[in-house]
Amino acid sequence: MSDKNALITGASKGIGKAIALRLGQLNYSLLLIGRDSKELISAAKECEDQGATVFVRAGDLTDDSFRETLVPFALDSLGFIDVLINNAGSSDSAPIQEADLVAWDKVLDLNVRTALHLSRNVLPHMIERRRGAVINISSIQGRSVVPTGGIYCATKHAINGLTGCMFEDVREYGIKVSSIMPGYVETR
């Protein structure tokens, strides 16, 4: 086990997998979260091949009962969480007047509520240790708008607002809170 531990959502592919691989190289022990168990196990194997200790949990982050098991599982597996990376996300495109609101609710739930819930559950442990970092993966769309991008842009604007407020709430405890806003990424 490492003396540095990270919980990463959306870790089976794309940006989340790249983060997991890099943290594995930096000798972090990892808890990787994602929906697709096959891809998640593959990502974990790649991290283990570089020497990282890796735990995985596959499930739907929009399911409250699954989401609520993650921090206790992380604490049991890793002992503590130094870094929470809220990366999981999805998108749906449509003009507002034509939007499928059920689909948009799912995007809102995954992109915002999951980050809110996990941060809320991790922060008391970081406060107790007086150290830690929460990194929210946003997007350049969190600073701009595009046609048919209402729900995605709204969720990324929300993540940036949540990040700023969270930083103000916990900085006195030595906890860092950041939002990373990547541009377009060549990924599935």
Short mmCIF file of N, CA and C in Angstrom, two decimals:
data_model
loop_
_atom_site.label_atom_id
_atom_site.label_comp_id
_atom_site.label_asym_id
_atom_site.label_seq_id
_atom_site.Cartn_x
_atom_site.Cartn_y
_atom_site.Cartn_z
N MET A 1 0.84 -1.19 0.00
CA MET A 1 0.00 0.00 0.00
C MET A 1 0.87 1.24 0.00
N SER A 2 0.40 2.23 -0.69
CA SER A 2 1.10 3.51 -0.78
C SER A 2 0.71 4.39 0.39
N ASP A 3 1.46 5.45 0.58
CA ASP A 3 1.04 6.44 1.58
C ASP A 3 0.23 7.54 0.93
N LYS A 4 -0.12 7.36 -0.36
CA LYS A 4 -0.97 8.31 -1.10
C LYS A 4 -2.08 7.51 -1.77
N ASN A 5 -3.30 7.94 -1.56
CA ASN A 5 -4.45 7.21 -2.07
C ASN A 5 -5.40 8.12 -2.83
N ALA A 6 -5.98 7.59 -3.91
CA ALA A 6 -6.91 8.39 -4.72
C ALA A 6 -8.13 7.57 -5.10
N LEU A 7 -9.28 8.22 -5.09
CA LEU A 7 -10.53 7.66 -5.59
C LEU A 7 -10.84 8.43 -6.87
N ILE A 8 -11.03 7.70 -7.97
CA ILE A 8 -11.26 8.31 -9.28
C ILE A 8 -12.54 7.76 -9.86
N THR A 9 -13.49 8.65 -10.20
CA THR A 9 -14.70 8.21 -10.88
C THR A 9 -14.51 8.33 -12.38
N GLY A 10 -15.25 7.52 -13.12
CA GLY A 10 -15.12 7.53 -14.58
C GLY A 10 -13.73 7.09 -14.99
N ALA A 11 -13.19 6.08 -14.29
CA ALA A 11 -11.78 5.71 -14.44
C ALA A 11 -11.52 4.62 -15.48
N SER A 12 -12.54 4.15 -16.16
CA SER A 12 -12.33 3.02 -17.07
C SER A 12 -11.85 3.42 -18.46
N LYS A 13 -11.97 4.71 -18.79
CA LYS A 13 -11.54 5.15 -20.12
C LYS A 13 -11.32 6.65 -20.13
N GLY A 14 -10.80 7.15 -21.23
CA GLY A 14 -10.65 8.58 -21.44
C GLY A 14 -9.79 9.28 -20.41
N ILE A 15 -10.23 10.46 -20.00
CA ILE A 15 -9.49 11.29 -19.06
C ILE A 15 -9.30 10.55 -17.73
N GLY A 16 -10.33 9.89 -17.24
CA GLY A 16 -10.24 9.19 -15.96
C GLY A 16 -9.18 8.10 -15.98
N LYS A 17 -9.13 7.35 -17.05
CA LYS A 17 -8.12 6.30 -17.16
C LYS A 17 -6.72 6.91 -17.23
N ALA A 18 -6.58 7.99 -17.98
CA ALA A 18 -5.27 8.65 -18.07
C ALA A 18 -4.83 9.15 -16.70
N ILE A 19 -5.75 9.70 -15.93
CA ILE A 19 -5.43 10.16 -14.57
C ILE A 19 -5.00 8.98 -13.71
N ALA A 20 -5.75 7.87 -13.80
CA ALA A 20 -5.41 6.68 -13.01
C ALA A 20 -4.02 6.18 -13.36
N LEU A 21 -3.71 6.10 -14.64
CA LEU A 21 -2.39 5.62 -15.05
C LEU A 21 -1.29 6.53 -14.52
N ARG A 22 -1.51 7.84 -14.59
CA ARG A 22 -0.48 8.77 -14.11
C ARG A 22 -0.31 8.69 -12.60
N LEU A 23 -1.41 8.63 -11.86
CA LEU A 23 -1.31 8.51 -10.41
C LEU A 23 -0.68 7.17 -10.02
N GLY A 24 -0.97 6.13 -10.78
CA GLY A 24 -0.31 4.85 -10.55
C GLY A 24 1.20 4.95 -10.71
N GLN A 25 1.63 5.69 -11.73
CA GLN A 25 3.07 5.92 -11.93
C GLN A 25 3.68 6.70 -10.78
N LEU A 26 2.87 7.54 -10.14
CA LEU A 26 3.34 8.35 -9.01
C LEU A 26 3.19 7.63 -7.68
N ASN A 27 2.93 6.32 -7.74
CA ASN A 27 2.87 5.45 -6.57
C ASN A 27 1.65 5.69 -5.69
N TYR A 28 0.53 6.09 -6.27
CA TYR A 28 -0.72 6.17 -5.52
C TYR A 28 -1.36 4.80 -5.50
N SER A 29 -2.02 4.46 -4.39
CA SER A 29 -2.96 3.35 -4.38
C SER A 29 -4.28 3.93 -4.87
N LEU A 30 -5.01 3.14 -5.64
CA LEU A 30 -6.16 3.67 -6.37
C LEU A 30 -7.44 2.89 -6.11
N LEU A 31 -8.54 3.62 -6.04
CA LEU A 31 -9.87 3.02 -6.14
C LEU A 31 -10.49 3.59 -7.41
N LEU A 32 -10.69 2.72 -8.38
CA LEU A 32 -11.23 3.12 -9.67
C LEU A 32 -12.72 2.79 -9.73
N ILE A 33 -13.52 3.79 -10.12
CA ILE A 33 -14.97 3.64 -10.19
C ILE A 33 -15.40 3.85 -11.63
N GLY A 34 -16.30 2.99 -12.11
CA GLY A 34 -16.84 3.14 -13.46
C GLY A 34 -18.02 2.22 -13.66
N ARG A 35 -18.72 2.40 -14.76
CA ARG A 35 -19.91 1.59 -15.07
C ARG A 35 -19.55 0.25 -15.70
N ASP A 36 -18.59 0.27 -16.60
CA ASP A 36 -18.26 -0.91 -17.40
C ASP A 36 -17.20 -1.74 -16.68
N SER A 37 -17.61 -2.85 -16.06
CA SER A 37 -16.67 -3.63 -15.26
C SER A 37 -15.52 -4.19 -16.09
N LYS A 38 -15.79 -4.57 -17.34
CA LYS A 38 -14.73 -5.13 -18.18
C LYS A 38 -13.66 -4.07 -18.46
N GLU A 39 -14.08 -2.87 -18.84
CA GLU A 39 -13.11 -1.81 -19.11
C GLU A 39 -12.43 -1.34 -17.82
N LEU A 40 -13.16 -1.36 -16.72
CA LEU A 40 -12.60 -0.96 -15.45
C LEU A 40 -11.50 -1.92 -15.00
N ILE A 41 -11.74 -3.20 -15.15
CA ILE A 41 -10.74 -4.21 -14.80
C ILE A 41 -9.52 -4.08 -15.71
N SER A 42 -9.74 -3.79 -16.98
CA SER A 42 -8.62 -3.59 -17.91
C SER A 42 -7.77 -2.39 -17.50
N ALA A 43 -8.43 -1.29 -17.13
CA ALA A 43 -7.69 -0.10 -16.67
C ALA A 43 -6.92 -0.42 -15.39
N ALA A 44 -7.55 -1.15 -14.48
CA ALA A 44 -6.89 -1.52 -13.23
C ALA A 44 -5.65 -2.37 -13.51
N LYS A 45 -5.77 -3.30 -14.44
CA LYS A 45 -4.62 -4.14 -14.80
C LYS A 45 -3.46 -3.31 -15.32
N GLU A 46 -3.77 -2.32 -16.16
CA GLU A 46 -2.70 -1.43 -16.66
C GLU A 46 -2.02 -0.69 -15.52
N CYS A 47 -2.80 -0.24 -14.56
CA CYS A 47 -2.22 0.45 -13.40
C CYS A 47 -1.39 -0.50 -12.55
N GLU A 48 -1.90 -1.71 -12.35
CA GLU A 48 -1.17 -2.71 -11.59
C GLU A 48 0.14 -3.10 -12.28
N ASP A 49 0.13 -3.13 -13.60
CA ASP A 49 1.34 -3.46 -14.36
C ASP A 49 2.46 -2.45 -14.12
N GLN A 50 2.11 -1.24 -13.70
CA GLN A 50 3.13 -0.24 -13.36
C GLN A 50 3.44 -0.23 -11.88
N GLY A 51 2.86 -1.19 -11.14
CA GLY A 51 3.20 -1.33 -9.72
C GLY A 51 2.19 -0.75 -8.75
N ALA A 52 1.09 -0.21 -9.22
CA ALA A 52 0.10 0.41 -8.33
C ALA A 52 -0.77 -0.67 -7.66
N THR A 53 -1.20 -0.37 -6.46
CA THR A 53 -2.22 -1.16 -5.79
C THR A 53 -3.56 -0.59 -6.21
N VAL A 54 -4.46 -1.46 -6.71
CA VAL A 54 -5.71 -0.96 -7.30
C VAL A 54 -6.90 -1.77 -6.79
N PHE A 55 -7.95 -1.04 -6.45
CA PHE A 55 -9.24 -1.62 -6.12
C PHE A 55 -10.24 -1.08 -7.14
N VAL A 56 -11.27 -1.84 -7.44
CA VAL A 56 -12.27 -1.38 -8.41
C VAL A 56 -13.67 -1.57 -7.83
N ARG A 57 -14.57 -0.69 -8.27
CA ARG A 57 -15.99 -0.83 -7.97
C ARG A 57 -16.74 -0.43 -9.22
N ALA A 58 -17.44 -1.37 -9.80
CA ALA A 58 -18.25 -1.09 -10.99
C ALA A 58 -19.69 -0.89 -10.56
N GLY A 59 -20.30 0.16 -11.11
CA GLY A 59 -21.69 0.41 -10.80
C GLY A 59 -22.14 1.74 -11.38
N ASP A 60 -23.40 2.03 -11.15
CA ASP A 60 -24.03 3.23 -11.68
C ASP A 60 -23.97 4.34 -10.64
N LEU A 61 -23.19 5.36 -10.93
CA LEU A 61 -23.03 6.47 -9.99
C LEU A 61 -24.29 7.32 -9.82
N THR A 62 -25.28 7.12 -10.65
CA THR A 62 -26.54 7.83 -10.44
C THR A 62 -27.47 7.08 -9.49
N ASP A 63 -27.05 5.90 -9.09
CA ASP A 63 -27.81 5.09 -8.12
C ASP A 63 -27.35 5.48 -6.72
N ASP A 64 -28.23 6.13 -5.96
CA ASP A 64 -27.87 6.60 -4.63
C ASP A 64 -27.31 5.49 -3.75
N SER A 65 -27.89 4.31 -3.80
CA SER A 65 -27.42 3.23 -2.93
C SER A 65 -25.99 2.80 -3.30
N PHE A 66 -25.66 2.78 -4.58
CA PHE A 66 -24.28 2.47 -4.99
C PHE A 66 -23.36 3.60 -4.57
N ARG A 67 -23.76 4.81 -4.85
CA ARG A 67 -22.94 5.99 -4.56
C ARG A 67 -22.59 6.05 -3.07
N GLU A 68 -23.55 5.71 -2.22
CA GLU A 68 -23.33 5.81 -0.78
C GLU A 68 -22.39 4.73 -0.25
N THR A 69 -22.13 3.68 -1.02
CA THR A 69 -21.20 2.63 -0.57
C THR A 69 -19.74 2.96 -0.85
N LEU A 70 -19.50 3.96 -1.69
CA LEU A 70 -18.14 4.17 -2.21
C LEU A 70 -17.14 4.67 -1.18
N VAL A 71 -17.52 5.66 -0.39
CA VAL A 71 -16.56 6.19 0.59
C VAL A 71 -16.27 5.14 1.68
N PRO A 72 -17.28 4.47 2.25
CA PRO A 72 -16.94 3.41 3.20
C PRO A 72 -16.05 2.32 2.58
N PHE A 73 -16.34 1.94 1.33
CA PHE A 73 -15.51 0.94 0.66
C PHE A 73 -14.08 1.47 0.50
N ALA A 74 -13.94 2.74 0.10
CA ALA A 74 -12.63 3.35 -0.08
C ALA A 74 -11.86 3.36 1.23
N LEU A 75 -12.51 3.73 2.31
CA LEU A 75 -11.84 3.78 3.60
C LEU A 75 -11.44 2.39 4.07
N ASP A 76 -12.30 1.39 3.83
CA ASP A 76 -11.95 0.01 4.19
C ASP A 76 -10.78 -0.50 3.35
N SER A 77 -10.78 -0.16 2.06
CA SER A 77 -9.75 -0.67 1.15
C SER A 77 -8.43 0.09 1.27
N LEU A 78 -8.52 1.41 1.27
CA LEU A 78 -7.32 2.25 1.22
C LEU A 78 -6.88 2.77 2.59
N GLY A 79 -7.79 2.84 3.52
CA GLY A 79 -7.47 3.39 4.83
C GLY A 79 -7.83 4.86 4.94
N PHE A 80 -7.57 5.62 3.91
CA PHE A 80 -7.89 7.04 3.86
C PHE A 80 -7.88 7.47 2.40
N ILE A 81 -8.40 8.65 2.14
CA ILE A 81 -8.44 9.19 0.78
C ILE A 81 -7.71 10.52 0.78
N ASP A 82 -6.62 10.59 0.03
CA ASP A 82 -5.89 11.84 -0.13
C ASP A 82 -6.50 12.69 -1.23
N VAL A 83 -6.91 12.03 -2.31
CA VAL A 83 -7.38 12.75 -3.49
C VAL A 83 -8.68 12.13 -3.98
N LEU A 84 -9.68 12.97 -4.15
CA LEU A 84 -10.93 12.57 -4.79
C LEU A 84 -10.97 13.26 -6.14
N ILE A 85 -11.08 12.46 -7.19
CA ILE A 85 -11.18 13.03 -8.53
C ILE A 85 -12.57 12.71 -9.08
N ASN A 86 -13.40 13.75 -9.13
CA ASN A 86 -14.75 13.64 -9.67
C ASN A 86 -14.66 13.86 -11.18
N ASN A 87 -14.54 12.75 -11.90
CA ASN A 87 -14.36 12.80 -13.34
C ASN A 87 -15.55 12.27 -14.12
N ALA A 88 -16.33 11.37 -13.54
CA ALA A 88 -17.42 10.74 -14.28
C ALA A 88 -18.36 11.79 -14.86
N GLY A 89 -18.77 11.57 -16.08
CA GLY A 89 -19.69 12.51 -16.69
C GLY A 89 -20.27 11.96 -17.98
N SER A 90 -21.32 12.62 -18.42
CA SER A 90 -21.92 12.26 -19.70
C SER A 90 -22.52 13.53 -20.30
N SER A 91 -23.11 13.38 -21.46
CA SER A 91 -23.66 14.53 -22.16
C SER A 91 -24.89 14.12 -22.95
N ASP A 92 -25.66 15.09 -23.32
CA ASP A 92 -26.79 14.89 -24.21
C ASP A 92 -26.97 16.23 -24.94
N SER A 93 -27.22 16.18 -26.22
CA SER A 93 -27.34 17.41 -27.01
C SER A 93 -28.72 17.55 -27.61
N ALA A 94 -29.28 18.72 -27.43
CA ALA A 94 -30.57 19.05 -28.05
C ALA A 94 -30.87 20.50 -27.75
N PRO A 95 -31.63 21.14 -28.63
CA PRO A 95 -32.12 22.48 -28.28
C PRO A 95 -33.01 22.36 -27.04
N ILE A 96 -32.98 23.36 -26.19
CA ILE A 96 -33.75 23.32 -24.94
C ILE A 96 -35.22 22.95 -25.20
N GLN A 97 -35.81 23.53 -26.22
CA GLN A 97 -37.23 23.31 -26.48
C GLN A 97 -37.54 21.89 -26.95
N GLU A 98 -36.52 21.13 -27.32
CA GLU A 98 -36.72 19.76 -27.78
C GLU A 98 -36.10 18.73 -26.85
N ALA A 99 -35.55 19.16 -25.73
CA ALA A 99 -34.78 18.28 -24.86
C ALA A 99 -35.62 17.15 -24.29
N ASP A 100 -35.00 15.99 -24.18
CA ASP A 100 -35.56 14.86 -23.47
C ASP A 100 -35.20 15.06 -22.00
N LEU A 101 -36.13 15.54 -21.21
CA LEU A 101 -35.82 15.93 -19.84
C LEU A 101 -35.41 14.75 -18.96
N VAL A 102 -35.87 13.57 -19.27
CA VAL A 102 -35.42 12.39 -18.52
C VAL A 102 -33.93 12.16 -18.78
N ALA A 103 -33.52 12.24 -20.03
CA ALA A 103 -32.10 12.09 -20.36
C ALA A 103 -31.29 13.21 -19.71
N TRP A 104 -31.83 14.42 -19.73
CA TRP A 104 -31.11 15.56 -19.14
C TRP A 104 -30.99 15.41 -17.62
N ASP A 105 -32.00 14.86 -16.98
CA ASP A 105 -31.92 14.62 -15.53
C ASP A 105 -30.79 13.64 -15.22
N LYS A 106 -30.60 12.64 -16.08
CA LYS A 106 -29.52 11.67 -15.87
C LYS A 106 -28.15 12.33 -16.00
N VAL A 107 -28.01 13.23 -16.97
CA VAL A 107 -26.74 13.96 -17.14
C VAL A 107 -26.49 14.83 -15.91
N LEU A 108 -27.52 15.54 -15.46
CA LEU A 108 -27.40 16.38 -14.28
C LEU A 108 -27.01 15.56 -13.06
N ASP A 109 -27.64 14.41 -12.90
CA ASP A 109 -27.36 13.55 -11.76
C ASP A 109 -25.92 13.05 -11.77
N LEU A 110 -25.46 12.58 -12.91
CA LEU A 110 -24.09 12.06 -12.99
C LEU A 110 -23.07 13.18 -12.89
N ASN A 111 -23.25 14.23 -13.64
CA ASN A 111 -22.23 15.27 -13.73
C ASN A 111 -22.14 16.15 -12.48
N VAL A 112 -23.26 16.38 -11.81
CA VAL A 112 -23.24 17.31 -10.67
C VAL A 112 -23.52 16.60 -9.35
N ARG A 113 -24.64 15.91 -9.26
CA ARG A 113 -25.01 15.30 -7.97
C ARG A 113 -23.98 14.29 -7.50
N THR A 114 -23.38 13.54 -8.42
CA THR A 114 -22.37 12.57 -8.00
C THR A 114 -21.17 13.28 -7.38
N ALA A 115 -20.69 14.34 -8.01
CA ALA A 115 -19.56 15.10 -7.45
C ALA A 115 -19.94 15.69 -6.09
N LEU A 116 -21.15 16.20 -5.99
CA LEU A 116 -21.61 16.79 -4.74
C LEU A 116 -21.67 15.73 -3.63
N HIS A 117 -22.29 14.59 -3.92
CA HIS A 117 -22.44 13.54 -2.91
C HIS A 117 -21.09 12.97 -2.48
N LEU A 118 -20.23 12.64 -3.44
CA LEU A 118 -18.94 12.07 -3.07
C LEU A 118 -18.09 13.06 -2.29
N SER A 119 -18.08 14.31 -2.72
CA SER A 119 -17.31 15.33 -2.00
C SER A 119 -17.85 15.48 -0.59
N ARG A 120 -19.16 15.54 -0.45
CA ARG A 120 -19.79 15.67 0.86
C ARG A 120 -19.40 14.52 1.78
N ASN A 121 -19.28 13.31 1.23
CA ASN A 121 -18.95 12.14 2.05
C ASN A 121 -17.46 12.00 2.32
N VAL A 122 -16.61 12.52 1.45
CA VAL A 122 -15.16 12.42 1.63
C VAL A 122 -14.62 13.53 2.52
N LEU A 123 -15.17 14.72 2.39
CA LEU A 123 -14.59 15.88 3.09
C LEU A 123 -14.48 15.74 4.61
N PRO A 124 -15.45 15.18 5.32
CA PRO A 124 -15.25 15.05 6.77
C PRO A 124 -13.98 14.26 7.12
N HIS A 125 -13.65 13.26 6.34
CA HIS A 125 -12.44 12.47 6.59
C HIS A 125 -11.18 13.28 6.28
N MET A 126 -11.23 14.08 5.22
CA MET A 126 -10.10 14.95 4.91
C MET A 126 -9.95 16.04 5.96
N ILE A 127 -11.05 16.58 6.43
CA ILE A 127 -11.01 17.61 7.47
C ILE A 127 -10.38 17.03 8.74
N GLU A 128 -10.77 15.82 9.10
CA GLU A 128 -10.21 15.17 10.28
C GLU A 128 -8.69 15.02 10.16
N ARG A 129 -8.21 14.69 8.96
CA ARG A 129 -6.77 14.51 8.74
C ARG A 129 -6.07 15.84 8.44
N ARG A 130 -6.88 16.88 8.17
CA ARG A 130 -6.37 18.21 7.83
C ARG A 130 -5.46 18.17 6.60
N ARG A 131 -5.90 17.38 5.62
CA ARG A 131 -5.19 17.31 4.35
C ARG A 131 -6.05 16.59 3.33
N GLY A 132 -5.78 16.88 2.07
CA GLY A 132 -6.49 16.23 0.98
C GLY A 132 -6.71 17.18 -0.17
N ALA A 133 -7.24 16.61 -1.24
CA ALA A 133 -7.54 17.41 -2.43
C ALA A 133 -8.77 16.82 -3.11
N VAL A 134 -9.62 17.71 -3.58
CA VAL A 134 -10.76 17.34 -4.41
C VAL A 134 -10.53 18.01 -5.75
N ILE A 135 -10.50 17.21 -6.80
CA ILE A 135 -10.30 17.72 -8.15
C ILE A 135 -11.53 17.36 -8.97
N ASN A 136 -12.21 18.39 -9.45
CA ASN A 136 -13.41 18.21 -10.26
C ASN A 136 -13.05 18.43 -11.72
N ILE A 137 -13.33 17.45 -12.54
CA ILE A 137 -13.06 17.59 -13.97
C ILE A 137 -14.27 18.26 -14.60
N SER A 138 -14.06 19.47 -15.06
CA SER A 138 -15.10 20.26 -15.70
C SER A 138 -14.85 20.23 -17.21
N SER A 139 -14.93 21.35 -17.85
CA SER A 139 -14.75 21.45 -19.29
C SER A 139 -14.66 22.92 -19.66
N ILE A 140 -14.09 23.21 -20.82
CA ILE A 140 -14.13 24.60 -21.28
C ILE A 140 -15.58 25.03 -21.49
N GLN A 141 -16.48 24.08 -21.64
CA GLN A 141 -17.90 24.41 -21.76
C GLN A 141 -18.46 24.92 -20.44
N GLY A 142 -17.69 24.83 -19.37
CA GLY A 142 -18.07 25.39 -18.09
C GLY A 142 -17.82 26.89 -18.02
N ARG A 143 -17.27 27.45 -19.10
CA ARG A 143 -17.02 28.89 -19.19
C ARG A 143 -17.65 29.49 -20.44
N SER A 144 -18.32 28.66 -21.21
CA SER A 144 -18.89 29.16 -22.47
C SER A 144 -20.23 28.48 -22.71
N VAL A 145 -20.82 28.77 -23.84
CA VAL A 145 -22.08 28.14 -24.23
C VAL A 145 -22.00 27.76 -25.71
N VAL A 146 -22.76 26.74 -26.08
CA VAL A 146 -22.83 26.31 -27.47
C VAL A 146 -24.27 25.91 -27.78
N PRO A 147 -24.70 26.04 -29.03
CA PRO A 147 -26.04 25.60 -29.38
C PRO A 147 -26.21 24.10 -29.08
N THR A 148 -27.32 23.72 -28.62
CA THR A 148 -27.71 22.35 -28.25
C THR A 148 -26.93 21.80 -27.05
N GLY A 149 -26.12 22.62 -26.40
CA GLY A 149 -25.30 22.15 -25.29
C GLY A 149 -25.83 22.53 -23.92
N GLY A 150 -27.11 22.82 -23.84
CA GLY A 150 -27.69 23.34 -22.60
C GLY A 150 -27.37 22.54 -21.36
N ILE A 151 -27.63 21.24 -21.38
CA ILE A 151 -27.45 20.46 -20.15
C ILE A 151 -25.97 20.28 -19.85
N TYR A 152 -25.15 19.99 -20.85
CA TYR A 152 -23.72 19.78 -20.60
C TYR A 152 -23.09 21.06 -20.08
N CYS A 153 -23.33 22.18 -20.76
CA CYS A 153 -22.77 23.46 -20.31
C CYS A 153 -23.26 23.81 -18.91
N ALA A 154 -24.55 23.60 -18.65
CA ALA A 154 -25.10 23.92 -17.34
C ALA A 154 -24.43 23.10 -16.25
N THR A 155 -24.21 21.82 -16.51
CA THR A 155 -23.58 20.99 -15.47
C THR A 155 -22.13 21.39 -15.24
N LYS A 156 -21.44 21.76 -16.28
CA LYS A 156 -20.03 22.14 -16.11
C LYS A 156 -19.91 23.53 -15.47
N HIS A 157 -20.85 24.44 -15.76
CA HIS A 157 -20.90 25.70 -15.02
C HIS A 157 -21.16 25.41 -13.53
N ALA A 158 -22.07 24.48 -13.26
CA ALA A 158 -22.39 24.11 -11.88
C ALA A 158 -21.17 23.53 -11.17
N ILE A 159 -20.43 22.68 -11.84
CA ILE A 159 -19.22 22.09 -11.24
C ILE A 159 -18.23 23.18 -10.87
N ASN A 160 -18.07 24.17 -11.74
CA ASN A 160 -17.13 25.26 -11.42
C ASN A 160 -17.61 26.06 -10.22
N GLY A 161 -18.91 26.31 -10.13
CA GLY A 161 -19.45 27.01 -8.97
C GLY A 161 -19.31 26.20 -7.70
N LEU A 162 -19.61 24.91 -7.78
CA LEU A 162 -19.47 24.02 -6.64
C LEU A 162 -18.01 24.00 -6.17
N THR A 163 -17.10 23.93 -7.11
CA THR A 163 -15.67 23.88 -6.78
C THR A 163 -15.26 25.13 -6.01
N GLY A 164 -15.64 26.30 -6.50
CA GLY A 164 -15.27 27.54 -5.82
C GLY A 164 -15.84 27.62 -4.41
N CYS A 165 -17.08 27.25 -4.24
CA CYS A 165 -17.70 27.29 -2.91
C CYS A 165 -17.06 26.26 -1.98
N MET A 166 -16.80 25.06 -2.51
CA MET A 166 -16.17 24.02 -1.70
C MET A 166 -14.79 24.48 -1.22
N PHE A 167 -14.04 25.12 -2.12
CA PHE A 167 -12.72 25.64 -1.74
C PHE A 167 -12.85 26.60 -0.56
N GLU A 168 -13.81 27.50 -0.63
CA GLU A 168 -14.00 28.46 0.47
C GLU A 168 -14.38 27.74 1.77
N ASP A 169 -15.15 26.67 1.67
CA ASP A 169 -15.62 25.95 2.86
C ASP A 169 -14.50 25.17 3.56
N VAL A 170 -13.49 24.71 2.83
CA VAL A 170 -12.52 23.79 3.45
C VAL A 170 -11.07 24.25 3.44
N ARG A 171 -10.79 25.41 2.87
CA ARG A 171 -9.38 25.79 2.77
C ARG A 171 -8.71 25.97 4.12
N GLU A 172 -9.45 26.34 5.14
CA GLU A 172 -8.85 26.51 6.46
C GLU A 172 -8.35 25.19 7.04
N TYR A 173 -8.76 24.07 6.44
CA TYR A 173 -8.32 22.76 6.90
C TYR A 173 -7.14 22.20 6.10
N GLY A 174 -6.60 23.01 5.22
CA GLY A 174 -5.46 22.56 4.41
C GLY A 174 -5.86 21.69 3.24
N ILE A 175 -7.13 21.71 2.87
CA ILE A 175 -7.63 20.89 1.76
C ILE A 175 -7.67 21.75 0.50
N LYS A 176 -7.15 21.21 -0.57
CA LYS A 176 -7.16 21.90 -1.85
C LYS A 176 -8.37 21.44 -2.65
N VAL A 177 -8.99 22.38 -3.37
CA VAL A 177 -10.12 22.06 -4.24
C VAL A 177 -9.88 22.76 -5.56
N SER A 178 -9.91 22.00 -6.65
CA SER A 178 -9.62 22.55 -7.97
C SER A 178 -10.60 22.03 -9.00
N SER A 179 -10.78 22.84 -10.02
CA SER A 179 -11.56 22.44 -11.18
C SER A 179 -10.62 22.49 -12.38
N ILE A 180 -10.59 21.41 -13.13
CA ILE A 180 -9.79 21.36 -14.35
C ILE A 180 -10.76 21.43 -15.52
N MET A 181 -10.48 22.32 -16.47
CA MET A 181 -11.39 22.55 -17.59
C MET A 181 -10.70 22.21 -18.90
N PRO A 182 -10.64 20.89 -19.24
CA PRO A 182 -10.01 20.52 -20.50
C PRO A 182 -10.78 21.04 -21.70
N GLY A 183 -10.05 21.21 -22.78
CA GLY A 183 -10.69 21.50 -24.06
C GLY A 183 -11.14 20.18 -24.67
N TYR A 184 -11.26 20.16 -25.96
CA TYR A 184 -11.71 18.94 -26.64
C TYR A 184 -10.63 17.87 -26.54
N VAL A 185 -11.05 16.66 -26.25
CA VAL A 185 -10.14 15.55 -26.02
C VAL A 185 -10.47 14.44 -27.01
N GLU A 186 -9.47 13.88 -27.62
CA GLU A 186 -9.68 12.77 -28.54
C GLU A 186 -9.84 11.48 -27.73
N THR A 187 -11.08 11.13 -27.46
CA THR A 187 -11.40 9.94 -26.68
C THR A 187 -12.79 9.47 -27.11
N ARG A 188 -13.10 8.24 -26.78
CA ARG A 188 -14.43 7.74 -27.11
C ARG A 188 -15.46 8.53 -26.37
#
